[in-house]
Structures are given as structure tokens and as C-alpha cells.
Coordinates of C-alpha atoms in Angstrom, one line a residue:
M289 CA -120.5 53.8 139.7
P290 CA -116.7 53.5 139.7
G291 CA -116.9 49.8 140.5
R292 CA -119.1 49.2 137.5
L293 CA -116.6 50.9 135.2
A294 CA -113.7 49.1 136.7
G295 CA -115.4 45.8 135.9
V296 CA -115.7 46.8 132.2
R297 CA -112.0 47.7 132.1
Q298 CA -111.1 44.4 133.7
Y299 CA -113.2 42.5 131.1
E300 CA -111.3 44.3 128.3
D301 CA -108.0 43.2 129.7
V302 CA -109.1 39.6 130.0
A303 CA -110.4 39.6 126.4
Y304 CA -107.1 40.9 125.1
K305 CA -105.0 38.5 127.1
R306 CA -107.1 35.5 125.9
L307 CA -105.8 36.2 122.3
S308 CA -102.9 34.2 121.1
P309 CA -99.5 36.0 121.1
N310 CA -99.5 36.0 117.3
M311 CA -103.0 37.5 117.2
R312 CA -101.9 40.2 119.7
A313 CA -98.9 41.0 117.6
A314 CA -101.0 41.2 114.4
L315 CA -103.5 43.4 116.2
G316 CA -100.8 45.8 117.4
L317 CA -99.2 46.0 114.0
G318 CA -102.6 46.6 112.5
V319 CA -103.2 49.5 114.8
I320 CA -99.8 51.0 114.0
A321 CA -100.4 50.5 110.2
W322 CA -103.9 52.1 110.5
G323 CA -102.3 55.2 112.2
G324 CA -99.5 55.4 109.6
I325 CA -102.0 55.2 106.7
G326 CA -104.2 57.8 108.4
M327 CA -101.2 60.2 108.8
Y328 CA -100.2 59.7 105.2
V329 CA -103.7 60.1 103.7
S330 CA -104.6 63.1 105.9
D331 CA -101.5 65.0 104.6
R332 CA -102.5 64.3 101.0
I333 CA -106.1 65.3 101.6
E334 CA -104.9 68.5 103.3
E335 CA -102.8 69.4 100.3
R336 CA -105.6 68.7 97.8
Y337 CA -108.4 70.5 99.6
E338 CA -106.8 73.7 100.8
A339 CA -108.8 76.1 103.0
P340 CA -110.1 79.3 101.5
A341 CA -108.3 82.5 102.3
E342 CA -111.2 83.8 104.4
D343 CA -110.9 80.8 106.7
K344 CA -107.1 81.1 106.9
A345 CA -107.5 84.8 107.9
V346 CA -109.9 83.8 110.8
V347 CA -107.5 81.2 112.0
E348 CA -104.5 83.6 111.8
K349 CA -106.5 86.1 113.8
Y350 CA -106.9 83.7 116.7
T351 CA -103.4 82.2 116.6
P352 CA -101.4 83.1 119.7
R353 CA -98.3 85.2 119.2
V354 CA -95.1 84.7 121.2
I355 CA -93.1 87.8 121.9
T356 CA -89.7 87.4 123.5
I357 CA -88.2 90.1 125.7
D358 CA -84.5 90.4 126.4
R359 CA -84.2 90.9 130.2
R360 CA -80.6 92.0 130.1
Q361 CA -81.4 95.5 129.0

């Protein structure tokens, strides 16, 4: 099966390279903009719809704790 998947990957590379340089740049900028908008919007949604105290308690229960030990003693 690896040969079959490699062929799919090769086709994706060819399809991208066939685009004009301007279209490739626009596609790249579009992906970057989409990511930036997603980060901005997700922060706003998180502020608006805060988790209930019960859910926060469950998350806090399973959050790992880091304890530092001074080895010089």
C-alpha cells in the first residue's frame, strides 16, 4: 500500500506546482489569514462562553502538577 499513497502525495505536489506563482502566493496568504482569524475568533468565543465551575474543577483535578526539588540540601 505505501506505493499507492506515495502516488497520491505526488499528485498533490504536481497540482500545487501547476498553479501560477500569484495564485500560490494568494493561497498561502489565504491559509495564513484563515489561521489568524481562527485564533482571534476562538479567543473571543472562549471569553464569551466560559466553562461552568464544575467542568473547571474536573480539569483542575487532572492537570499535572510540577514540584521542584532543591538538590543542594
